[in-house]
Amino acid sequence: MSNGTHPRIGVLALQGDYDAHAQALRDVGAEPVLVRKPEELADLDGLIIPGGESTTFLKFLERGGFLASLQDFVRHKPTFGTCAGCILLATEVTHPPQDSLGVLDATVERNAYGRQIDSSIQIGDTKLTGGPLEMVYIRAPRIVKTGPDVKVLAERDGFPVLVEQGHILAATFHPELSQDRRVHQHFVDLVRSHAQQPSR
């Protein structure tokens, strides 16, 4: 890990509010790196896949071997997907079905809340320390099913909205649009603890 305490965390900068994620990472003591080419994944300690449109992401990623490089990265290194990023990490995507990276044991339904709730801000309980969490939703997907190894860290209406499985973290909301930095802090802590594990 670069200089021991400031992990280098990439933000996939193909679409979505990657600048807001970069700022959130700076706020919690990480060094953000905007990633636009597959070779920029090298030497990163972790990666954030931001919101946007998941089908558009896939089109970008199909160029120049990016998808294969990303697939290899997310299998081994800490990765955090928000909104469209959560869809891309799931093992199964519905409404409609699409390809994904398949590393998070979950079924995610796209555009689950319909256009009438294009965007809303909710306050909900979380297993992160520090009390209720502000969650900003924009055309959010819904996690409809999770496997036995997936930890649910927050819910909305009985459905998981923040989940963790090993080195993977995923949210159906946009923590980068909130002033509350606990979700990014949690991911940076995950990156640090992963870096301290002996390589397998």
mmCIF file of C-alpha atoms in Angstrom:
data_model
loop_
_atom_site.group_PDB
_atom_site.id
_atom_site.type_symbol
_atom_site.label_atom_id
_atom_site.label_comp_id
_atom_site.label_asym_id
_atom_site.label_seq_id
_atom_site.Cartn_x
_atom_site.Cartn_y
_atom_site.Cartn_z
ATOM 1 C CA MET A 1 0.000 0.000 0.000
ATOM 2 C CA SER A 2 1.308 3.418 -0.928
ATOM 3 C CA ASN A 3 2.862 5.258 2.048
ATOM 4 C CA GLY A 4 1.224 2.780 4.402
ATOM 5 C CA THR A 5 -1.632 4.948 5.602
ATOM 6 C CA HIS A 6 -3.053 6.549 2.445
ATOM 7 C CA PRO A 7 -4.353 3.754 0.226
ATOM 8 C CA ARG A 8 -4.517 4.464 -3.524
ATOM 9 C CA ILE A 9 -8.135 3.897 -4.453
ATOM 10 C CA GLY A 10 -9.277 4.141 -8.053
ATOM 11 C CA VAL A 11 -12.606 5.645 -9.106
ATOM 12 C CA LEU A 12 -13.855 4.354 -12.450
ATOM 13 C CA ALA A 13 -14.187 7.683 -14.286
ATOM 14 C CA LEU A 14 -16.198 6.667 -17.351
ATOM 15 C CA GLN A 15 -19.458 8.259 -16.170
ATOM 16 C CA GLY A 16 -21.271 9.101 -12.929
ATOM 17 C CA ASP A 17 -20.168 11.527 -10.221
ATOM 18 C CA TYR A 18 -16.614 10.237 -9.915
ATOM 19 C CA ASP A 19 -15.323 13.638 -8.727
ATOM 20 C CA ALA A 20 -17.631 13.498 -5.681
ATOM 21 C CA HIS A 21 -16.293 10.011 -4.844
ATOM 22 C CA ALA A 22 -12.723 11.284 -5.239
ATOM 23 C CA GLN A 23 -13.448 14.132 -2.798
ATOM 24 C CA ALA A 24 -15.067 11.735 -0.301
ATOM 25 C CA LEU A 25 -11.963 9.515 -0.465
ATOM 26 C CA ARG A 26 -9.691 12.514 0.181
ATOM 27 C CA ASP A 27 -11.859 13.466 3.166
ATOM 28 C CA VAL A 28 -11.258 10.055 4.768
ATOM 29 C CA GLY A 29 -7.519 9.895 4.157
ATOM 30 C CA ALA A 30 -7.204 7.955 0.899
ATOM 31 C CA GLU A 31 -5.505 8.964 -2.342
ATOM 32 C CA PRO A 32 -8.059 8.884 -5.195
ATOM 33 C CA VAL A 33 -6.990 7.920 -8.727
ATOM 34 C CA LEU A 34 -9.371 8.507 -11.663
ATOM 35 C CA VAL A 35 -9.355 5.382 -13.842
ATOM 36 C CA ARG A 36 -10.213 5.630 -17.541
ATOM 37 C CA LYS A 37 -7.976 2.893 -19.019
ATOM 38 C CA PRO A 38 -7.416 -0.734 -17.987
ATOM 39 C CA GLU A 39 -3.696 -0.201 -17.346
ATOM 40 C CA GLU A 40 -4.590 2.389 -14.666
ATOM 41 C CA LEU A 41 -5.945 -0.431 -12.475
ATOM 42 C CA ALA A 42 -2.364 -1.533 -11.769
ATOM 43 C CA ASP A 43 -0.959 -0.625 -8.327
ATOM 44 C CA LEU A 44 -4.349 0.324 -6.856
ATOM 45 C CA ASP A 45 -5.314 -0.862 -3.382
ATOM 46 C CA GLY A 46 -9.051 -0.700 -4.124
ATOM 47 C CA LEU A 47 -11.638 0.626 -6.591
ATOM 48 C CA ILE A 48 -14.991 2.426 -6.580
ATOM 49 C CA ILE A 49 -17.466 1.828 -9.421
ATOM 50 C CA PRO A 50 -19.806 4.842 -9.238
ATOM 51 C CA GLY A 51 -23.403 5.356 -10.310
ATOM 52 C CA GLY A 52 -24.455 6.084 -13.870
ATOM 53 C CA GLU A 53 -26.095 3.801 -16.406
ATOM 54 C CA SER A 54 -24.952 0.200 -16.070
ATOM 55 C CA THR A 55 -25.559 -0.701 -19.742
ATOM 56 C CA THR A 56 -23.488 2.319 -20.832
ATOM 57 C CA PHE A 57 -20.717 1.216 -18.445
ATOM 58 C CA LEU A 58 -20.685 -2.208 -20.097
ATOM 59 C CA LYS A 59 -20.387 -0.649 -23.575
ATOM 60 C CA PHE A 60 -17.378 1.415 -22.449
ATOM 61 C CA LEU A 61 -15.807 -1.586 -20.725
ATOM 62 C CA GLU A 62 -16.110 -3.847 -23.752
ATOM 63 C CA ARG A 63 -13.489 -1.735 -25.541
ATOM 64 C CA GLY A 64 -9.801 -2.586 -25.399
ATOM 65 C CA GLY A 65 -9.951 -5.472 -22.932
ATOM 66 C CA PHE A 66 -11.141 -3.256 -20.069
ATOM 67 C CA LEU A 67 -13.867 -5.677 -18.945
ATOM 68 C CA ALA A 68 -11.424 -8.600 -18.567
ATOM 69 C CA SER A 69 -8.969 -6.413 -16.576
ATOM 70 C CA LEU A 70 -11.768 -5.151 -14.347
ATOM 71 C CA GLN A 71 -13.119 -8.663 -13.800
ATOM 72 C CA ASP A 72 -9.694 -9.817 -12.651
ATOM 73 C CA PHE A 73 -9.332 -6.788 -10.358
ATOM 74 C CA VAL A 74 -12.704 -7.151 -8.597
ATOM 75 C CA ARG A 75 -12.081 -10.851 -7.895
ATOM 76 C CA HIS A 76 -8.979 -10.055 -5.853
ATOM 77 C CA LYS A 77 -9.029 -6.429 -4.670
ATOM 78 C CA PRO A 78 -11.515 -4.451 -2.542
ATOM 79 C CA THR A 79 -14.212 -2.926 -4.728
ATOM 80 C CA PHE A 80 -17.152 -0.675 -3.808
ATOM 81 C CA GLY A 81 -20.070 -0.299 -6.228
ATOM 82 C CA THR A 82 -22.742 2.389 -5.806
ATOM 83 C CA CYS A 83 -26.072 2.309 -7.695
ATOM 84 C CA ALA A 84 -25.023 1.215 -11.228
ATOM 85 C CA GLY A 85 -21.788 -0.063 -9.672
ATOM 86 C CA CYS A 86 -23.860 -2.287 -7.357
ATOM 87 C CA ILE A 87 -25.678 -3.683 -10.427
ATOM 88 C CA LEU A 88 -22.352 -4.449 -12.139
ATOM 89 C CA LEU A 89 -21.019 -6.367 -9.118
ATOM 90 C CA ALA A 90 -24.072 -8.628 -8.663
ATOM 91 C CA THR A 91 -24.189 -12.267 -9.737
ATOM 92 C CA GLU A 92 -27.691 -11.798 -11.176
ATOM 93 C CA VAL A 93 -29.337 -8.717 -12.709
ATOM 94 C CA THR A 94 -33.046 -8.506 -13.570
ATOM 95 C CA HIS A 95 -35.536 -6.061 -15.090
ATOM 96 C CA PRO A 96 -34.115 -6.474 -17.698
ATOM 97 C CA PRO A 97 -31.313 -9.054 -17.318
ATOM 98 C CA GLN A 98 -27.798 -7.999 -18.325
ATOM 99 C CA ASP A 99 -24.185 -9.104 -18.016
ATOM 100 C CA SER A 100 -22.286 -8.286 -14.840
ATOM 101 C CA LEU A 101 -18.986 -8.909 -13.061
ATOM 102 C CA GLY A 102 -20.630 -11.551 -10.865
ATOM 103 C CA VAL A 103 -18.666 -11.155 -7.617
ATOM 104 C CA LEU A 104 -21.424 -10.169 -5.158
ATOM 105 C CA ASP A 105 -23.776 -13.059 -4.302
ATOM 106 C CA ALA A 106 -26.959 -11.049 -4.860
ATOM 107 C CA THR A 107 -29.821 -10.506 -7.291
ATOM 108 C CA VAL A 108 -30.294 -6.847 -8.187
ATOM 109 C CA GLU A 109 -33.371 -5.442 -9.904
ATOM 110 C CA ARG A 110 -32.668 -2.402 -12.078
ATOM 111 C CA ASN A 111 -34.795 0.790 -11.876
ATOM 112 C CA ALA A 112 -36.793 -0.906 -9.138
ATOM 113 C CA TYR A 113 -38.402 2.189 -7.692
ATOM 114 C CA GLY A 114 -39.741 3.499 -11.019
ATOM 115 C CA ARG A 115 -39.507 6.981 -12.401
ATOM 116 C CA GLN A 116 -41.891 8.507 -9.862
ATOM 117 C CA ILE A 117 -39.147 8.217 -7.222
ATOM 118 C CA ASP A 118 -36.308 9.377 -9.436
ATOM 119 C CA SER A 119 -34.645 10.795 -6.415
ATOM 120 C CA SER A 120 -35.202 10.940 -2.668
ATOM 121 C CA ILE A 121 -33.237 11.374 0.531
ATOM 122 C CA GLN A 122 -33.946 8.912 3.347
ATOM 123 C CA ILE A 123 -32.547 8.584 6.845
ATOM 124 C CA GLY A 124 -32.190 4.978 7.950
ATOM 125 C CA ASP A 125 -30.613 2.733 10.549
ATOM 126 C CA THR A 126 -27.265 1.172 9.776
ATOM 127 C CA LYS A 127 -24.823 -1.236 11.373
ATOM 128 C CA LEU A 128 -22.069 1.345 10.842
ATOM 129 C CA THR A 129 -21.203 3.137 14.072
ATOM 130 C CA GLY A 130 -22.545 6.640 14.583
ATOM 131 C CA GLY A 131 -26.325 6.334 14.381
ATOM 132 C CA PRO A 132 -28.761 6.738 11.444
ATOM 133 C CA LEU A 133 -27.351 7.306 7.971
ATOM 134 C CA GLU A 134 -28.461 9.744 5.265
ATOM 135 C CA MET A 135 -29.038 7.899 1.977
ATOM 136 C CA VAL A 136 -29.509 9.689 -1.364
ATOM 137 C CA TYR A 137 -31.386 7.613 -3.955
ATOM 138 C CA ILE A 138 -31.435 8.407 -7.689
ATOM 139 C CA ARG A 139 -33.319 5.881 -9.887
ATOM 140 C CA ALA A 140 -32.097 3.277 -7.457
ATOM 141 C CA PRO A 141 -31.842 -0.451 -8.085
ATOM 142 C CA ARG A 142 -33.094 -2.894 -5.455
ATOM 143 C CA ILE A 143 -31.216 -5.838 -3.948
ATOM 144 C CA VAL A 144 -33.958 -8.476 -3.930
ATOM 145 C CA LYS A 145 -31.916 -11.474 -2.768
ATOM 146 C CA THR A 146 -28.563 -12.061 -1.076
ATOM 147 C CA GLY A 147 -26.501 -15.184 -0.462
ATOM 148 C CA PRO A 148 -25.528 -16.519 2.993
ATOM 149 C CA ASP A 149 -22.104 -14.805 3.023
ATOM 150 C CA VAL A 150 -23.486 -11.307 2.362
ATOM 151 C CA LYS A 151 -23.676 -9.007 5.411
ATOM 152 C CA VAL A 152 -26.507 -6.459 5.321
ATOM 153 C CA LEU A 153 -25.348 -3.133 6.810
ATOM 154 C CA ALA A 154 -28.501 -1.072 6.050
ATOM 155 C CA GLU A 155 -32.027 -1.627 4.710
ATOM 156 C CA ARG A 156 -34.899 0.317 3.161
ATOM 157 C CA ASP A 157 -38.463 -1.083 3.315
ATOM 158 C CA GLY A 158 -37.059 -4.489 4.260
ATOM 159 C CA PHE A 159 -34.620 -4.652 1.310
ATOM 160 C CA PRO A 160 -30.824 -4.394 1.726
ATOM 161 C CA VAL A 161 -29.330 -1.090 0.528
ATOM 162 C CA LEU A 162 -25.758 -1.439 1.858
ATOM 163 C CA VAL A 163 -24.098 -4.865 1.793
ATOM 164 C CA GLU A 164 -20.655 -6.376 2.249
ATOM 165 C CA GLN A 165 -19.225 -9.720 1.165
ATOM 166 C CA GLY A 166 -15.536 -10.302 1.871
ATOM 167 C CA HIS A 167 -13.651 -7.581 -0.033
ATOM 168 C CA ILE A 168 -16.785 -6.338 -1.871
ATOM 169 C CA LEU A 169 -19.007 -3.461 -0.673
ATOM 170 C CA ALA A 170 -22.138 -2.305 -2.506
ATOM 171 C CA ALA A 171 -24.796 0.380 -2.000
ATOM 172 C CA THR A 172 -27.984 1.115 -3.945
ATOM 173 C CA PHE A 173 -27.751 4.783 -2.881
ATOM 174 C CA HIS A 174 -25.172 7.531 -3.477
ATOM 175 C CA PRO A 175 -23.034 8.093 -0.349
ATOM 176 C CA GLU A 176 -20.808 10.516 -2.299
ATOM 177 C CA LEU A 177 -23.735 12.998 -2.440
ATOM 178 C CA SER A 178 -24.050 13.122 1.352
ATOM 179 C CA GLN A 179 -21.861 15.018 3.802
ATOM 180 C CA ASP A 180 -21.764 11.839 5.931
ATOM 181 C CA ARG A 181 -18.496 10.092 5.080
ATOM 182 C CA ARG A 182 -18.997 6.899 7.098
ATOM 183 C CA VAL A 183 -19.618 4.635 4.084
ATOM 184 C CA HIS A 184 -16.421 5.783 2.350
ATOM 185 C CA GLN A 185 -14.581 5.488 5.678
ATOM 186 C CA HIS A 186 -15.865 1.929 6.016
ATOM 187 C CA PHE A 187 -14.582 1.096 2.529
ATOM 188 C CA VAL A 188 -11.157 2.633 3.205
ATOM 189 C CA ASP A 189 -10.949 0.586 6.431
ATOM 190 C CA LEU A 190 -11.843 -2.515 4.378
ATOM 191 C CA VAL A 191 -9.061 -1.680 1.902
ATOM 192 C CA ARG A 192 -6.529 -1.245 4.724
ATOM 193 C CA SER A 193 -7.465 -4.518 6.422
ATOM 194 C CA HIS A 194 -7.351 -6.394 3.088
ATOM 195 C CA ALA A 195 -3.842 -5.013 2.410
ATOM 196 C CA GLN A 196 -2.636 -6.377 5.760
ATOM 197 C CA GLN A 197 -3.766 -9.934 5.005
ATOM 198 C CA PRO A 198 -1.108 -12.336 3.747
ATOM 199 C CA SER A 199 -1.405 -12.915 -0.006
ATOM 200 C CA ARG A 200 -3.118 -16.124 -0.905
#
